[in-house]
Structure formats: C-alpha cells, structure tokens
Coordinates of C-alpha atoms and ligand atoms in Angstrom, one line a residue:
M1 CA -17.9 -17.3 -50.0
K2 CA -21.2 -15.6 -50.7
A3 CA -20.5 -15.3 -54.5
S4 CA -19.3 -18.9 -54.6
S5 CA -22.3 -20.2 -52.7
E6 CA -24.6 -18.3 -55.1
R7 CA -22.7 -19.4 -58.2
Y8 CA -22.8 -23.1 -57.3
Q9 CA -26.1 -22.9 -55.4
S10 CA -24.4 -24.8 -52.6
K11 CA -23.7 -24.3 -48.9
I12 CA -21.3 -27.2 -48.7
V13 CA -17.6 -26.8 -47.8
L14 CA -15.8 -30.0 -48.6
A15 CA -13.3 -31.0 -45.9
L16 CA -10.5 -32.6 -47.9
D17 CA -9.2 -34.8 -45.1
L18 CA -8.0 -37.7 -47.3
E19 CA -5.2 -40.0 -46.2
N20 CA -2.7 -42.2 -48.0
K21 CA 0.8 -43.3 -47.2
D22 CA 2.0 -42.5 -50.7
P23 CA 2.1 -38.7 -51.3
Q24 CA 1.5 -39.0 -55.1
T25 CA -1.5 -41.2 -54.6
L26 CA -2.8 -38.8 -52.0
V27 CA -2.5 -35.7 -54.3
Q28 CA -4.2 -37.7 -57.1
K29 CA -7.1 -38.7 -54.7
C30 CA -7.6 -35.1 -53.6
E31 CA -7.8 -34.0 -57.2
E32 CA -10.1 -36.8 -58.2
I33 CA -12.5 -36.0 -55.4
L34 CA -12.5 -32.3 -56.3
E35 CA -13.3 -33.2 -59.9
D36 CA -16.0 -35.6 -58.7
V37 CA -18.0 -33.2 -56.5
Y38 CA -17.3 -30.1 -58.6
G39 CA -20.6 -28.2 -59.0
Y40 CA -22.1 -29.3 -55.7
I41 CA -19.7 -27.6 -53.3
C42 CA -19.0 -23.9 -52.7
A43 CA -15.5 -24.1 -51.1
V44 CA -12.8 -26.5 -49.9
K45 CA -11.3 -26.8 -46.4
I46 CA -7.8 -28.2 -45.9
N47 CA -6.6 -29.5 -42.6
R48 CA -3.2 -29.7 -41.0
Q49 CA -3.1 -33.4 -41.6
L50 CA -2.9 -32.9 -45.3
V51 CA -0.1 -30.3 -44.9
L52 CA 1.8 -32.7 -42.7
A53 CA 1.4 -35.5 -45.2
L54 CA 2.3 -33.5 -48.3
G55 CA 4.1 -30.3 -47.3
L56 CA 2.8 -26.8 -47.9
R57 CA 4.3 -26.6 -51.4
T58 CA 2.3 -29.6 -52.7
V59 CA -0.8 -28.5 -50.8
S60 CA -0.5 -25.1 -52.6
E61 CA -0.9 -27.0 -55.9
I62 CA -4.2 -28.4 -54.6
V63 CA -5.2 -24.9 -53.6
R64 CA -4.4 -23.8 -57.2
K65 CA -6.5 -26.6 -58.6
A66 CA -9.5 -25.5 -56.5
H67 CA -9.0 -21.9 -57.6
E68 CA -9.0 -23.0 -61.2
R69 CA -12.6 -24.2 -60.4
S70 CA -13.3 -20.8 -58.8
L71 CA -13.6 -22.5 -55.4
P72 CA -12.3 -20.5 -52.3
V73 CA -10.0 -22.6 -50.0
I74 CA -10.0 -22.4 -46.2
M75 CA -7.0 -23.5 -44.1
D76 CA -8.2 -25.1 -41.0
A77 CA -5.1 -24.2 -38.9
K78 CA -6.9 -23.5 -35.7
L79 CA -4.1 -21.0 -35.1
N80 CA -3.6 -20.5 -31.4
D81 CA 0.0 -19.5 -30.6
V82 CA 1.8 -16.4 -29.6
G83 CA 2.1 -13.5 -32.1
H84 CA 5.4 -14.2 -33.8
T85 CA 4.8 -17.8 -34.6
N86 CA 1.2 -17.2 -35.5
S87 CA 2.5 -14.6 -38.0
F88 CA 5.0 -17.1 -39.5
M89 CA 2.2 -19.6 -39.9
M90 CA -0.2 -17.1 -41.3
E91 CA 2.4 -15.8 -43.8
S92 CA 3.0 -19.4 -45.0
Y93 CA -0.7 -20.1 -45.5
I94 CA -1.2 -16.8 -47.3
H95 CA 1.8 -17.6 -49.5
A96 CA 0.3 -21.0 -50.3
G97 CA -2.7 -19.2 -51.7
F98 CA -5.4 -19.9 -49.0
D99 CA -8.3 -17.4 -49.0
A100 CA -9.1 -17.7 -45.3
V101 CA -7.6 -19.3 -42.2
I102 CA -9.4 -20.7 -39.1
A103 CA -8.0 -19.4 -35.8
S104 CA -8.8 -20.0 -32.2
P105 CA -9.7 -16.8 -30.2
I106 CA -8.5 -18.4 -26.9
T107 CA -5.1 -16.7 -27.3
G108 CA -6.8 -13.3 -26.8
W109 CA -6.0 -10.2 -28.9
R110 CA -2.7 -8.8 -27.8
G111 CA 0.3 -10.9 -28.8
G112 CA -2.0 -13.6 -30.1
M113 CA -4.8 -12.8 -32.6
D114 CA -3.7 -9.2 -33.3
S115 CA -1.0 -10.2 -35.8
V116 CA -3.2 -12.8 -37.4
F117 CA -5.9 -10.2 -38.1
E118 CA -3.4 -7.7 -39.2
L119 CA -1.8 -10.0 -41.8
A120 CA -5.2 -11.1 -43.0
R121 CA -6.3 -7.5 -43.5
R122 CA -3.1 -6.5 -45.3
N123 CA -3.4 -9.4 -47.7
D124 CA -7.2 -9.3 -48.2
K125 CA -7.7 -12.7 -46.6
G126 CA -10.4 -13.9 -44.2
I127 CA -10.3 -15.0 -40.6
I128 CA -12.8 -17.5 -39.3
L129 CA -12.8 -18.0 -35.5
L130 CA -13.4 -21.2 -33.8
V131 CA -16.3 -20.6 -31.4
Y132 CA -17.7 -24.1 -30.5
M133 CA -16.3 -27.5 -31.5
S134 CA -18.6 -30.3 -32.8
N135 CA -17.2 -33.2 -30.6
P136 CA -19.3 -34.4 -27.6
G137 CA -16.7 -33.1 -25.1
A138 CA -16.9 -29.6 -26.6
E139 CA -19.3 -28.5 -23.8
Q140 CA -16.7 -29.1 -21.2
F141 CA -14.8 -25.8 -22.0
Y142 CA -16.8 -24.0 -24.7
S143 CA -19.9 -23.8 -22.4
M144 CA -17.8 -23.0 -19.3
M145 CA -19.1 -19.9 -17.5
T146 CA -16.9 -16.9 -17.2
G147 CA -17.2 -13.5 -15.5
T148 CA -18.9 -12.7 -12.2
G149 CA -22.4 -11.9 -11.0
D150 CA -24.7 -10.5 -13.7
E151 CA -21.8 -10.5 -16.1
Q152 CA -21.6 -14.3 -16.2
K153 CA -21.8 -16.0 -19.6
P154 CA -20.5 -19.1 -21.3
I155 CA -17.1 -18.7 -23.0
F156 CA -18.5 -19.3 -26.5
E157 CA -20.6 -16.1 -26.1
V158 CA -17.5 -14.2 -25.2
F159 CA -15.8 -15.7 -28.3
T160 CA -18.8 -14.6 -30.4
Q161 CA -18.5 -11.0 -29.1
M162 CA -14.8 -11.0 -29.7
A163 CA -15.4 -12.2 -33.3
I164 CA -17.7 -9.1 -33.8
E165 CA -15.3 -6.7 -32.1
W166 CA -12.2 -8.0 -33.9
G167 CA -13.9 -8.0 -37.3
A168 CA -13.8 -11.7 -38.0
D169 CA -15.2 -12.9 -41.3
G170 CA -16.9 -16.0 -40.0
L171 CA -17.3 -18.4 -37.1
V172 CA -17.1 -22.1 -36.6
V173 CA -19.9 -23.7 -34.6
G174 CA -20.4 -27.5 -34.7
S175 CA -23.6 -28.7 -36.4
T176 CA -24.0 -31.2 -33.6
H177 CA -25.0 -28.3 -31.2
P178 CA -28.0 -26.7 -32.9
E179 CA -29.1 -24.7 -29.8
I180 CA -25.6 -23.2 -29.6
I181 CA -25.9 -22.2 -33.4
R182 CA -29.2 -20.5 -32.6
R183 CA -27.7 -18.6 -29.7
V184 CA -24.6 -17.5 -31.7
R185 CA -26.8 -16.4 -34.6
T186 CA -29.0 -14.3 -32.2
L187 CA -25.8 -12.6 -30.9
L188 CA -24.3 -12.2 -34.3
G189 CA -27.2 -10.9 -36.3
P190 CA -27.8 -12.0 -39.9
S191 CA -24.7 -11.0 -41.7
M192 CA -21.7 -13.0 -40.5
G193 CA -21.2 -16.6 -41.8
I194 CA -21.5 -19.5 -39.5
Y195 CA -19.5 -22.6 -40.7
S196 CA -20.8 -25.8 -39.2
P197 CA -18.7 -29.0 -39.2
G198 CA -19.9 -32.4 -37.9
V199 CA -22.6 -33.1 -40.5
G200 CA -23.4 -36.8 -41.0
T201 CA -20.6 -39.0 -39.7
Q202 CA -20.4 -37.0 -36.4
G203 CA -24.1 -37.0 -36.0
G204 CA -25.0 -33.4 -37.0
D205 CA -28.1 -32.8 -39.0
A206 CA -27.5 -30.5 -42.1
K207 CA -31.0 -29.1 -42.4
K208 CA -31.4 -28.5 -38.7
A209 CA -28.0 -26.7 -38.5
L210 CA -29.2 -24.4 -41.4
E211 CA -32.6 -23.9 -39.8
F212 CA -30.9 -22.9 -36.5
G213 CA -28.7 -20.3 -38.2
S214 CA -25.7 -21.9 -39.9
T215 CA -24.6 -20.4 -43.2
Y216 CA -22.3 -23.1 -44.5
L217 CA -21.9 -26.8 -43.8
I218 CA -18.4 -28.3 -43.5
V219 CA -18.6 -31.9 -44.7
G220 CA -15.8 -34.5 -45.0
R221 CA -16.3 -38.2 -44.6
T222 CA -20.1 -38.2 -45.3
I223 CA -19.1 -37.2 -48.9
Y224 CA -15.6 -38.6 -49.6
A225 CA -16.0 -41.9 -47.8
S226 CA -19.4 -42.7 -49.4
T227 CA -19.8 -45.2 -52.2
S228 CA -20.5 -42.4 -54.6
P229 CA -19.2 -39.0 -53.5
R230 CA -20.7 -37.2 -56.4
D231 CA -24.2 -38.6 -55.7
T232 CA -23.9 -37.9 -52.0
A233 CA -22.7 -34.3 -52.6
R234 CA -25.4 -33.7 -55.2
E235 CA -28.1 -35.0 -52.8
L236 CA -26.8 -33.0 -49.8
C237 CA -26.5 -29.9 -52.0
K238 CA -30.0 -30.3 -53.3
S239 CA -31.6 -31.0 -49.9
T240 CA -29.9 -27.9 -48.3
K241 CA -30.4 -25.3 -51.0
Ligands
3DU1 O1 -16.6 -35.3 -39.6 P1 -16.1 -34.9 -41.0 O2 -15.4 -36.0 -41.8 O3 -17.2 -34.3 -41.8 O4 -15.0 -33.8 -40.9 C1 -15.2 -32.6 -40.3 C2 -14.1 -31.6 -40.6 O5 -14.3 -30.4 -39.9 C3 -12.7 -32.1 -40.2 O6 -11.8 -31.5 -41.1 C4 -12.4 -31.5 -38.8 O7 -11.1 -31.2 -38.6 C5 -13.2 -30.2 -38.9 N1 -13.8 -29.7 -37.7 C6 -14.6 -30.5 -36.9 O8 -14.9 -31.6 -37.3 C7 -15.1 -29.9 -35.7 C8 -14.8 -28.7 -35.3 O9 -15.3 -28.2 -34.2 C9 -13.9 -27.9 -36.1 C10 -13.4 -28.5 -37.3

C-alpha cells in the first residue's frame, strides 16, 4: 500500500461497489471506472455485493485487471465466523488474488481470527481489522464500555490493542468519526495504516480524517456516482496529497 500510494501520489482506495442486473454490463462498468480513475487512486476495494453479483471467478478477473495497473486489491469481507469457515472464505479470497482481506475482530482470536491471520501470513497477504464503522449507529456498540473499574475502556480501543497484538496490517475507522481516528492513531503510533471509509456521500471529511490520523481514504459513490469520476478522483487526490 505504501509503495502504491507513493507511486500514484494518492491516498484514495476506490470502493468498487457498482451494481447492474446484467453481469456482463457490470464487469464492463467496473473496468471502465478503473480505467477512468487510473492514476488518481492507490488501491481498489471490492465488497461482497460484487462477489454475490458476479461470482468469485469473474471478480478475480477484475482483481487481475487492477493488478495489471499495479493496484493492490482489498476484499472487504468483514470476516467474522468460526475458524473453519473463516479459513474456507480466506482461502477463496487468496485464490482469487486479493492482496488483503478485511476481518472483524469481534470473533476473538482462538477459533476465530487465528486461522485468518495464519493463512494471511502463510500466503503473504494482509489483514485489515474493522475497528469502528462509519454509520451513525456505529457508536452503539463500537463505543460500548468494556472491562471493570480502572480497566474500563470502549470496545474500539480493545480492538485497536488486539490489532497491534495480533499483528494486523491496518485498521478500518470511519472518516465520519474524526475524534475516534485521533484516539486510535494515538494508541497505534505512526506506523500502521488507518483506512477510513465514509468520505463524501456518508458525510465524512477527507482532509479532516487525514489530519486526525487516517492514512488512506476509502471512497465509493462520491467518485463513481459523480458526473465525471475522473475529475472527481483527480480533485480528491490533489486536495489530499
Ligand atoms: O459511502 P461510499 O459509497 O464511499 O462507500 C463506502 C465503502 O466502504 C463501501 O464499500 C462500504 O461497504 C465500506 N465501508 C463503510 O462504508 C463503512 C465501514 O465502516 C466499513 C466499510
């Protein structure tokens, strides 16, 4: 991610959440948008909605197209099941060519995240842990206090500590919660990447997120649903260098 971000002078991860009832049209649209914003993004993020619409085999072709442009591709799987099915899913995503997978630490380590990290390490892939969602209701659980007495802390802080302990490669914290980004950055130190979705359409401010400690901005609709995705990506890229 660092190399790609430097190469393209961009902090933008394109969320490729396009929809179309016709699979062929959908693939075409995905490839068109990649071509269109090429040069202004540093990575691509694919969601389960695209895998459901196209199947993993076709999605792997899109992954290949991104790789041809030297763009890393993240699978936003939000993995959160027990070990053996997590492993099946992880193996499938690795086989499809993804460079990193987003997982949810809520399963805990044993019989949950352990196999995910093990597979990632063995195959030289990244794990990005979901620490704080961008939606307005995220506070309900991600800020919930855990522990007793002096040990009390919000659960997102526990997730952040786990990310360090488990050796995660990055964290997801919504851009709509800049104060949480600041707190996570303080706990993390400077080295680990914070990926922040929710820029633009969801109300998050790109510059503020970066100022408060985000490393990368995950952006979907603000770019691909704009009248000129290329111009929008260029502007966003330039204004957040
Ligand atoms: O709002 P956008 O169109 O920029 O899309 C944001 C993307 O980031 C989308 O793929 C969504 O699944 C993902 N995401 C969040 O929006 C919020 C999170 O907390 C985690 C992931």
